[in-house]
Amino acid sequence: MQGPNMQNTSASGGKQTILVVEDEMDIQELICYHLRMEGFQVERASAGDEALRIIQTNEPNLVVLDLMLPGISGLEVLKNLRFVMNLKSLPVIIASARTEESDIITGLELGADDYLPKPFSPKVLTAKVKALLRRVQGDREAPTNGDIAQKNVITPAGLTMDPLRHTCSFKGEEINFTATEFALLYLMVSESGRVFTRNQLISTVKGSDYPVTERSIDVQIASLRRKLGVAGEAVKTVWGIGYKYQEQES
Ligand code: CA
């Protein structure tokens, strides 16, 4: 069955392919149905080894990955595709029960791009799929010299960060951050929408001006939020997982 909506196409004009890895058949069916309705080509796998085979042969544009799978787990699939198949930039969304929170954290640290706690609405999933594909596309189109630390960022809401001059302003008003606060905020803002675990944030600021623990990350975030004022609302706590920067989409 072909979806009526043809806008989800790749740069080369073909439909974008989403691989859905899910062993519960009714959930798999539901996800696939909604993705097809949005105009995506859909591949499906109900086990980890099958997923890896399809990734190798069909080169999907994005993977929706359940963690609890028979045989090879979702985390093993993720590890394998990132570090054995070396697919560092293949977008992956983890779909997992809230009770597997530590697995979700591990998954994010293994390089998953986003996660969705089960049970979820298919509409939320397709929105996340589209947002992530847009983000990846944006990254590819943005001219970089391979050094993300050189890039100025300007957000739609008006937050501007210049990592070379180490300056930040919101709607023209300058905000003074410590080196650690600046590094944390810059990381999150330059990958807006991406969830960072506390560990990922810690490794960003290691060697900086502050002894770094999970608790101190929370303290730093609280402080930079305060300095940001209204703009600080975009720094979101992702309950039990970490933090992300996301401005209201108008
Ligand atoms: Ca499962």
Tab-separated table of C-alpha atoms and ligand atoms in Angstrom:
chain	number	residue	atom	x	y	z
A	1	MET	CA	0.000	0.000	0.000
A	2	GLN	CA	1.349	3.402	-0.946
A	3	GLY	CA	0.721	6.372	1.309
A	4	PRO	CA	-1.042	9.337	-0.293
A	5	ASN	CA	1.473	11.813	1.098
A	6	MET	CA	4.583	12.089	-1.053
A	7	GLN	CA	6.428	14.854	0.750
A	8	ASN	CA	8.690	12.611	2.812
A	9	THR	CA	11.228	12.077	0.134
A	10	SER	CA	14.993	12.022	0.288
A	11	ALA	CA	17.240	14.555	-1.396
A	12	SER	CA	17.579	12.194	-4.354
A	13	GLY	CA	13.800	12.230	-4.791
A	14	GLY	CA	13.016	8.680	-3.623
A	15	LYS	CA	10.865	7.899	-0.643
A	16	GLN	CA	12.674	7.787	2.661
A	17	THR	CA	12.828	4.343	4.201
A	18	ILE	CA	12.145	3.741	7.879
A	19	LEU	CA	13.080	0.434	9.504
A	20	VAL	CA	10.713	-0.511	12.330
A	21	VAL	CA	12.224	-3.034	14.751
A	22	GLU	CA	9.497	-4.349	17.050
A	23	ASP	CA	8.618	-7.864	18.161
A	24	GLU	CA	5.064	-7.110	19.268
A	25	MET	CA	3.242	-7.555	16.000
A	26	ASP	CA	0.241	-5.344	16.727
A	27	ILE	CA	2.503	-2.450	17.730
A	28	GLN	CA	4.706	-3.065	14.687
A	29	GLU	CA	1.645	-3.078	12.447
A	30	LEU	CA	0.342	0.159	13.946
A	31	ILE	CA	3.658	2.012	13.617
A	32	CYS	CA	4.153	0.831	10.041
A	33	TYR	CA	0.643	1.860	9.078
A	34	HIS	CA	1.079	5.398	10.360
A	35	LEU	CA	4.518	5.831	8.786
A	36	ARG	CA	3.153	4.669	5.430
A	37	MET	CA	0.286	7.119	5.725
A	38	GLU	CA	2.909	9.845	6.118
A	39	GLY	CA	4.482	8.796	2.843
A	40	PHE	CA	7.408	6.769	4.100
A	41	GLN	CA	8.627	3.487	2.717
A	42	VAL	CA	8.635	1.010	5.609
A	43	GLU	CA	10.770	-2.034	6.346
A	44	ARG	CA	10.096	-4.195	9.380
A	45	ALA	CA	12.001	-6.575	11.610
A	46	SER	CA	10.835	-8.464	14.697
A	47	ALA	CA	14.272	-9.600	15.913
A	48	GLY	CA	17.706	-8.030	16.329
A	49	ASP	CA	19.635	-10.139	13.845
A	50	GLU	CA	16.952	-9.564	11.234
A	51	ALA	CA	17.217	-5.820	11.897
A	52	LEU	CA	20.988	-5.838	11.343
A	53	ARG	CA	20.569	-7.759	8.101
A	54	ILE	CA	18.031	-5.263	6.779
A	55	ILE	CA	20.183	-2.293	7.823
A	56	GLN	CA	23.082	-3.788	5.880
A	57	THR	CA	21.151	-4.585	2.711
A	58	ASN	CA	18.432	-1.913	2.545
A	59	GLU	CA	20.248	1.095	4.034
A	60	PRO	CA	17.221	2.686	5.727
A	61	ASN	CA	17.172	6.452	6.376
A	62	LEU	CA	16.106	5.988	10.001
A	63	VAL	CA	15.546	3.159	12.496
A	64	VAL	CA	12.796	2.915	15.121
A	65	LEU	CA	14.242	0.481	17.633
A	66	ASP	CA	12.488	-1.466	20.381
A	67	LEU	CA	14.926	-2.468	23.136
A	68	MET	CA	13.349	-5.681	24.429
A	69	LEU	CA	13.729	-8.087	21.543
A	70	PRO	CA	14.103	-11.846	21.370
A	71	GLY	CA	17.731	-12.906	20.803
A	72	ILE	CA	19.947	-9.889	20.155
A	73	SER	CA	18.621	-6.954	22.217
A	74	GLY	CA	17.949	-3.497	20.844
A	75	LEU	CA	21.014	-2.161	22.681
A	76	GLU	CA	23.164	-4.810	20.974
A	77	VAL	CA	21.689	-3.809	17.620
A	78	LEU	CA	22.533	-0.182	18.345
A	79	LYS	CA	26.076	-1.013	19.488
A	80	ASN	CA	26.607	-3.139	16.413
A	81	LEU	CA	25.380	-0.593	13.901
A	82	ARG	CA	27.337	2.267	15.527
A	83	PHE	CA	30.631	0.499	16.229
A	84	VAL	CA	30.841	-2.567	13.986
A	85	MET	CA	28.992	-1.419	10.882
A	86	ASN	CA	30.303	2.073	11.644
A	87	LEU	CA	27.011	3.791	10.807
A	88	LYS	CA	27.649	6.752	13.074
A	89	SER	CA	25.060	9.055	11.575
A	90	LEU	CA	22.159	6.679	10.885
A	91	PRO	CA	19.306	8.250	12.904
A	92	VAL	CA	17.912	5.936	15.594
A	93	ILE	CA	14.846	6.456	17.785
A	94	ILE	CA	14.538	4.092	20.724
A	95	ALA	CA	11.023	2.998	21.654
A	96	SER	CA	10.970	1.483	25.072
A	97	ALA	CA	8.937	0.996	28.245
A	98	ARG	CA	9.509	3.546	31.014
A	99	THR	CA	10.607	0.695	33.294
A	100	GLU	CA	13.691	0.286	31.100
A	101	GLU	CA	14.946	3.762	31.975
A	102	SER	CA	18.549	2.647	32.542
A	103	ASP	CA	18.481	0.984	29.114
A	104	ILE	CA	17.194	4.198	27.570
A	105	ILE	CA	20.105	6.081	29.164
A	106	THR	CA	22.555	3.455	27.882
A	107	GLY	CA	20.955	3.714	24.449
A	108	LEU	CA	21.367	7.496	24.341
A	109	GLU	CA	24.981	7.108	25.429
A	110	LEU	CA	25.517	4.552	22.664
A	111	GLY	CA	24.401	7.205	20.221
A	112	ALA	CA	20.636	6.883	19.850
A	113	ASP	CA	19.265	10.220	18.665
A	114	ASP	CA	15.988	10.233	20.508
A	115	TYR	CA	13.701	8.017	22.505
A	116	LEU	CA	10.033	7.484	22.989
A	117	PRO	CA	8.620	5.893	26.138
A	118	LYS	CA	5.978	3.220	25.597
A	119	PRO	CA	3.079	3.345	25.343
A	120	PHE	CA	3.194	6.133	22.774
A	121	SER	CA	0.824	7.535	20.215
A	122	PRO	CA	1.750	6.788	16.593
A	123	LYS	CA	1.253	10.486	15.842
A	124	VAL	CA	3.965	11.419	18.343
A	125	LEU	CA	6.260	8.828	16.807
A	126	THR	CA	5.760	10.059	13.244
A	127	ALA	CA	6.319	13.639	14.444
A	128	LYS	CA	9.596	12.584	16.047
A	129	VAL	CA	10.647	10.684	12.920
A	130	LYS	CA	10.017	13.745	10.761
A	131	ALA	CA	11.745	16.103	13.200
A	132	LEU	CA	14.801	13.875	13.380
A	133	LEU	CA	15.050	13.501	9.609
A	134	ARG	CA	14.769	17.286	9.284
A	135	ARG	CA	17.525	17.734	11.860
A	136	VAL	CA	19.821	15.276	10.103
A	137	GLN	CA	19.115	16.934	6.773
A	138	GLY	CA	19.886	20.343	8.296
A	139	ASP	CA	23.189	19.061	9.674
A	140	ARG	CA	24.173	17.805	6.239
A	141	GLU	CA	23.278	21.049	4.525
A	142	ALA	CA	24.945	23.293	7.069
A	143	PRO	CA	28.409	24.243	5.925
A	144	THR	CA	30.873	23.002	8.533
A	145	ASN	CA	34.604	22.634	8.462
A	146	GLY	CA	34.257	19.560	10.611
A	147	ASP	CA	34.663	21.599	13.750
A	148	ILE	CA	31.349	22.174	15.469
A	149	ALA	CA	33.068	24.333	18.107
A	150	GLN	CA	33.614	27.067	15.526
A	151	LYS	CA	30.019	27.615	14.575
A	152	ASN	CA	27.884	30.476	15.828
A	153	VAL	CA	24.337	29.487	16.633
A	154	ILE	CA	21.290	31.689	16.402
A	155	THR	CA	17.982	30.146	17.442
A	156	PRO	CA	14.540	31.091	16.103
A	157	ALA	CA	13.625	32.580	19.497
A	158	GLY	CA	16.660	34.873	19.363
A	159	LEU	CA	19.349	33.188	21.443
A	160	THR	CA	22.774	33.815	19.927
A	161	MET	CA	25.955	31.991	20.937
A	162	ASP	CA	29.439	32.699	19.642
A	163	PRO	CA	31.828	30.003	20.855
A	164	LEU	CA	34.956	31.805	19.673
A	165	ARG	CA	34.248	35.035	21.520
A	166	HIS	CA	32.455	33.099	24.222
A	167	THR	CA	29.515	35.444	24.123
A	168	CYS	CA	25.831	34.791	24.430
A	169	SER	CA	22.875	37.091	24.053
A	170	PHE	CA	19.126	36.784	23.993
A	171	LYS	CA	17.263	39.285	21.802
A	172	GLY	CA	20.325	41.531	21.861
A	173	GLU	CA	20.779	41.409	25.639
A	174	GLU	CA	24.116	39.957	26.702
A	175	ILE	CA	24.201	37.088	29.214
A	176	ASN	CA	27.368	36.222	31.119
A	177	PHE	CA	28.013	32.535	31.653
A	178	THR	CA	30.832	30.626	33.298
A	179	ALA	CA	32.870	28.426	30.968
A	180	THR	CA	31.000	25.335	32.164
A	181	GLU	CA	27.560	26.864	31.771
A	182	PHE	CA	28.474	28.103	28.324
A	183	ALA	CA	29.780	24.681	27.252
A	184	LEU	CA	26.653	22.900	28.481
A	185	LEU	CA	24.258	25.331	26.885
A	186	TYR	CA	26.207	25.440	23.638
A	187	LEU	CA	26.134	21.655	23.338
A	188	MET	CA	22.379	21.513	23.858
A	189	VAL	CA	21.549	24.508	21.671
A	190	SER	CA	23.675	23.316	18.772
A	191	GLU	CA	21.750	20.034	18.781
A	192	SER	CA	18.386	21.465	19.640
A	193	GLY	CA	15.779	18.808	20.427
A	194	ARG	CA	18.333	16.149	21.223
A	195	VAL	CA	18.186	14.589	24.674
A	196	PHE	CA	21.497	14.501	26.553
A	197	THR	CA	22.059	12.240	29.536
A	198	ARG	CA	23.880	13.675	32.545
A	199	ASN	CA	26.889	11.518	31.660
A	200	GLN	CA	27.049	12.974	28.170
A	201	LEU	CA	26.902	16.459	29.640
A	202	ILE	CA	29.606	15.563	32.159
A	203	SER	CA	31.979	14.386	29.452
A	204	THR	CA	31.463	17.669	27.598
A	205	VAL	CA	32.605	19.787	30.502
A	206	LYS	CA	35.278	17.515	31.955
A	207	GLY	CA	38.518	19.381	32.395
A	208	SER	CA	36.552	22.582	32.666
A	209	ASP	CA	36.363	24.863	35.670
A	210	TYR	CA	34.204	22.705	37.910
A	211	PRO	CA	34.362	19.274	39.584
A	212	VAL	CA	31.765	17.386	37.605
A	213	THR	CA	29.218	15.013	39.079
A	214	GLU	CA	25.624	14.284	38.097
A	215	ARG	CA	24.483	16.544	40.914
A	216	SER	CA	26.734	19.382	39.799
A	217	ILE	CA	25.268	19.148	36.298
A	218	ASP	CA	21.852	19.789	37.842
A	219	VAL	CA	23.291	22.774	39.703
A	220	GLN	CA	24.888	24.167	36.534
A	221	ILE	CA	21.659	23.761	34.598
A	222	ALA	CA	19.674	25.506	37.321
A	223	SER	CA	22.149	28.374	37.251
A	224	LEU	CA	22.194	28.804	33.489
A	225	ARG	CA	18.411	28.646	33.419
A	226	ARG	CA	18.289	31.455	35.940
A	227	LYS	CA	20.653	33.570	33.868
A	228	LEU	CA	18.646	32.902	30.722
A	229	GLY	CA	15.433	34.248	32.272
A	230	VAL	CA	12.439	33.597	29.994
A	231	ALA	CA	14.728	31.992	27.434
A	232	GLY	CA	15.559	29.395	30.099
A	233	GLU	CA	12.181	27.738	29.534
A	234	ALA	CA	13.702	26.116	26.457
A	235	VAL	CA	16.109	24.173	28.675
A	236	LYS	CA	13.931	21.186	29.459
A	237	THR	CA	14.363	18.528	32.094
A	238	VAL	CA	13.783	15.106	30.579
A	239	TRP	CA	12.559	13.271	33.611
A	240	GLY	CA	14.853	10.469	34.766
A	241	ILE	CA	17.081	10.857	31.689
A	242	GLY	CA	18.744	14.260	31.426
A	243	TYR	CA	18.215	17.544	29.612
A	244	LYS	CA	17.493	19.023	26.218
A	245	TYR	CA	17.135	22.428	24.616
A	246	GLN	CA	13.890	22.909	22.754
A	247	GLU	CA	12.145	26.127	21.900
A	248	GLN	CA	8.408	26.236	21.454
A	249	GLU	CA	7.542	25.414	17.877
A	250	SER	CA	5.176	28.017	16.536
B	1	CA	CA	9.644	-5.756	22.670
